[in-house]
Amino acid sequence: MPSARGRLGRFGELAAAAHLQRSGYTLIARNWRCSGGEIDLVARRGDQVVFVEVRTRRVRGPQAALPEASVGAAKAQRLANLAHAYLAEAALPAELPWRIDVIAVEVDGAGRVVRLAHIEYAVEA
């Protein structure tokens, strides 16, 4: 049985995937893994591949850090490396445009999404 943290993360990923689909993205992979780690969501919009890191937290009050603030330099570098690994494994053209986004999800005590922020081009690659 998944931990409470695992269930919260899965809930956030489902909310993020639904947001992407409502916004015109096509999901092409969920929880893609390789030896370097995992990409939460991979989507396409037009001809661009979008790698999405989902950060989910319970609302902790006005002084709490936002979920998107938890993507630091080391995580950003790891995401860029994972994006390159995905593109190579999928044998996609080198000139195909791509980007890394972050979707931050905040959930209240009742399990409702109270904030979802989609930050496009969140990681420079």
CSV table of C-alpha atoms in Angstrom, one decimal:
chain,number,residue,atom,x,y,z
A,1,MET,CA,0.0,0.0,0.0
A,2,PRO,CA,1.4,3.4,-1.0
A,3,SER,CA,2.5,5.8,1.8
A,4,ALA,CA,0.5,9.0,2.5
A,5,ARG,CA,3.2,10.9,0.7
A,6,GLY,CA,3.0,8.5,-2.3
A,7,ARG,CA,-0.8,8.9,-2.4
A,8,LEU,CA,-0.5,12.7,-2.3
A,9,GLY,CA,2.1,12.7,-5.1
A,10,ARG,CA,-0.1,10.4,-7.2
A,11,PHE,CA,-3.1,12.7,-6.6
A,12,GLY,CA,-1.1,15.7,-7.7
A,13,GLU,CA,0.1,13.9,-10.9
A,14,LEU,CA,-3.5,13.0,-11.8
A,15,ALA,CA,-4.6,16.7,-11.2
A,16,ALA,CA,-1.6,17.9,-13.4
A,17,ALA,CA,-2.4,15.4,-16.1
A,18,ALA,CA,-6.1,16.5,-16.2
A,19,HIS,CA,-5.0,20.1,-16.4
A,20,LEU,CA,-2.7,19.4,-19.3
A,21,GLN,CA,-5.4,17.6,-21.2
A,22,ARG,CA,-7.9,20.4,-20.6
A,23,SER,CA,-5.3,22.8,-21.9
A,24,GLY,CA,-4.8,21.0,-25.2
A,25,TYR,CA,-1.8,18.8,-24.4
A,26,THR,CA,-1.5,15.2,-25.4
A,27,LEU,CA,0.0,12.9,-22.7
A,28,ILE,CA,2.5,10.5,-24.1
A,29,ALA,CA,4.1,9.1,-20.9
A,30,ARG,CA,3.6,9.0,-17.2
A,31,ASN,CA,6.3,8.2,-14.7
A,32,TRP,CA,8.9,7.5,-17.4
A,33,ARG,CA,12.0,5.9,-15.7
A,34,CYS,CA,15.6,5.3,-16.6
A,35,SER,CA,18.7,4.8,-14.5
A,36,GLY,CA,19.0,8.5,-13.9
A,37,GLY,CA,15.5,8.9,-12.4
A,38,GLU,CA,11.9,9.6,-13.3
A,39,ILE,CA,10.0,12.2,-15.3
A,40,ASP,CA,6.5,12.6,-13.9
A,41,LEU,CA,4.7,13.5,-17.2
A,42,VAL,CA,5.7,13.8,-20.8
A,43,ALA,CA,3.3,15.6,-23.1
A,44,ARG,CA,3.1,17.1,-26.5
A,45,ARG,CA,1.5,20.4,-27.6
A,46,GLY,CA,1.8,20.9,-31.3
A,47,ASP,CA,5.3,19.9,-32.3
A,48,GLN,CA,6.8,20.6,-28.9
A,49,VAL,CA,7.6,17.9,-26.3
A,50,VAL,CA,7.0,19.1,-22.8
A,51,PHE,CA,8.6,17.3,-19.8
A,52,VAL,CA,6.6,18.1,-16.6
A,53,GLU,CA,7.8,17.9,-13.0
A,54,VAL,CA,4.8,17.8,-10.6
A,55,ARG,CA,5.3,19.1,-7.1
A,56,THR,CA,2.4,18.5,-4.7
A,57,ARG,CA,2.1,19.7,-1.1
A,58,ARG,CA,-0.6,20.0,1.5
A,59,VAL,CA,-1.5,23.6,2.3
A,60,ARG,CA,0.5,24.6,5.4
A,61,GLY,CA,-0.4,28.2,5.8
A,62,PRO,CA,0.7,31.6,4.4
A,63,GLN,CA,4.3,31.3,5.4
A,64,ALA,CA,4.9,27.9,3.9
A,65,ALA,CA,7.1,27.6,0.8
A,66,LEU,CA,5.3,27.1,-2.5
A,67,PRO,CA,5.8,23.6,-4.0
A,68,GLU,CA,7.5,25.0,-7.1
A,69,ALA,CA,10.2,26.5,-4.9
A,70,SER,CA,11.4,22.9,-4.2
A,71,VAL,CA,12.9,22.6,-7.7
A,72,GLY,CA,16.5,23.7,-7.1
A,73,ALA,CA,19.6,23.7,-9.3
A,74,ALA,CA,20.4,20.1,-8.7
A,75,LYS,CA,16.9,18.9,-9.5
A,76,ALA,CA,16.8,21.2,-12.6
A,77,GLN,CA,20.0,19.6,-13.9
A,78,ARG,CA,18.7,16.1,-13.2
A,79,LEU,CA,15.5,17.0,-15.1
A,80,ALA,CA,17.5,18.3,-18.1
A,81,ASN,CA,19.5,15.1,-18.1
A,82,LEU,CA,16.4,13.0,-18.0
A,83,ALA,CA,14.8,14.9,-20.9
A,84,HIS,CA,17.9,14.2,-23.0
A,85,ALA,CA,17.7,10.5,-22.1
A,86,TYR,CA,14.0,10.4,-23.0
A,87,LEU,CA,14.6,12.1,-26.4
A,88,ALA,CA,17.4,9.6,-27.2
A,89,GLU,CA,15.4,6.6,-26.1
A,90,ALA,CA,12.4,7.7,-28.1
A,91,ALA,CA,14.6,8.3,-31.1
A,92,LEU,CA,13.0,11.7,-31.6
A,93,PRO,CA,14.6,14.2,-34.1
A,94,ALA,CA,17.3,16.3,-32.5
A,95,GLU,CA,15.7,19.5,-33.8
A,96,LEU,CA,12.4,18.8,-32.1
A,97,PRO,CA,11.6,21.6,-29.8
A,98,TRP,CA,11.2,20.7,-26.1
A,99,ARG,CA,10.9,22.4,-22.7
A,100,ILE,CA,10.7,21.5,-19.0
A,101,ASP,CA,7.7,22.8,-17.1
A,102,VAL,CA,6.7,22.5,-13.4
A,103,ILE,CA,3.1,22.1,-12.2
A,104,ALA,CA,2.7,22.9,-8.6
A,105,VAL,CA,-0.4,21.5,-6.8
A,106,GLU,CA,-1.6,22.5,-3.4
A,107,VAL,CA,-4.1,20.3,-1.6
A,108,ASP,CA,-6.2,21.2,1.5
A,109,GLY,CA,-7.0,18.9,4.4
A,110,ALA,CA,-10.1,17.6,2.7
A,111,GLY,CA,-8.1,16.5,-0.3
A,112,ARG,CA,-9.2,19.2,-2.7
A,113,VAL,CA,-6.9,21.1,-5.1
A,114,VAL,CA,-6.8,24.7,-3.9
A,115,ARG,CA,-4.1,25.9,-6.2
A,116,LEU,CA,-2.6,24.5,-9.4
A,117,ALA,CA,0.1,26.6,-11.1
A,118,HIS,CA,1.6,25.6,-14.4
A,119,ILE,CA,5.0,27.2,-14.9
A,120,GLU,CA,6.1,26.9,-18.5
A,121,TYR,CA,9.8,26.9,-19.3
A,122,ALA,CA,10.5,26.5,-15.5
A,123,VAL,CA,13.8,24.9,-16.1
A,124,GLU,CA,16.3,26.3,-18.6
A,125,ALA,CA,17.9,23.4,-20.5
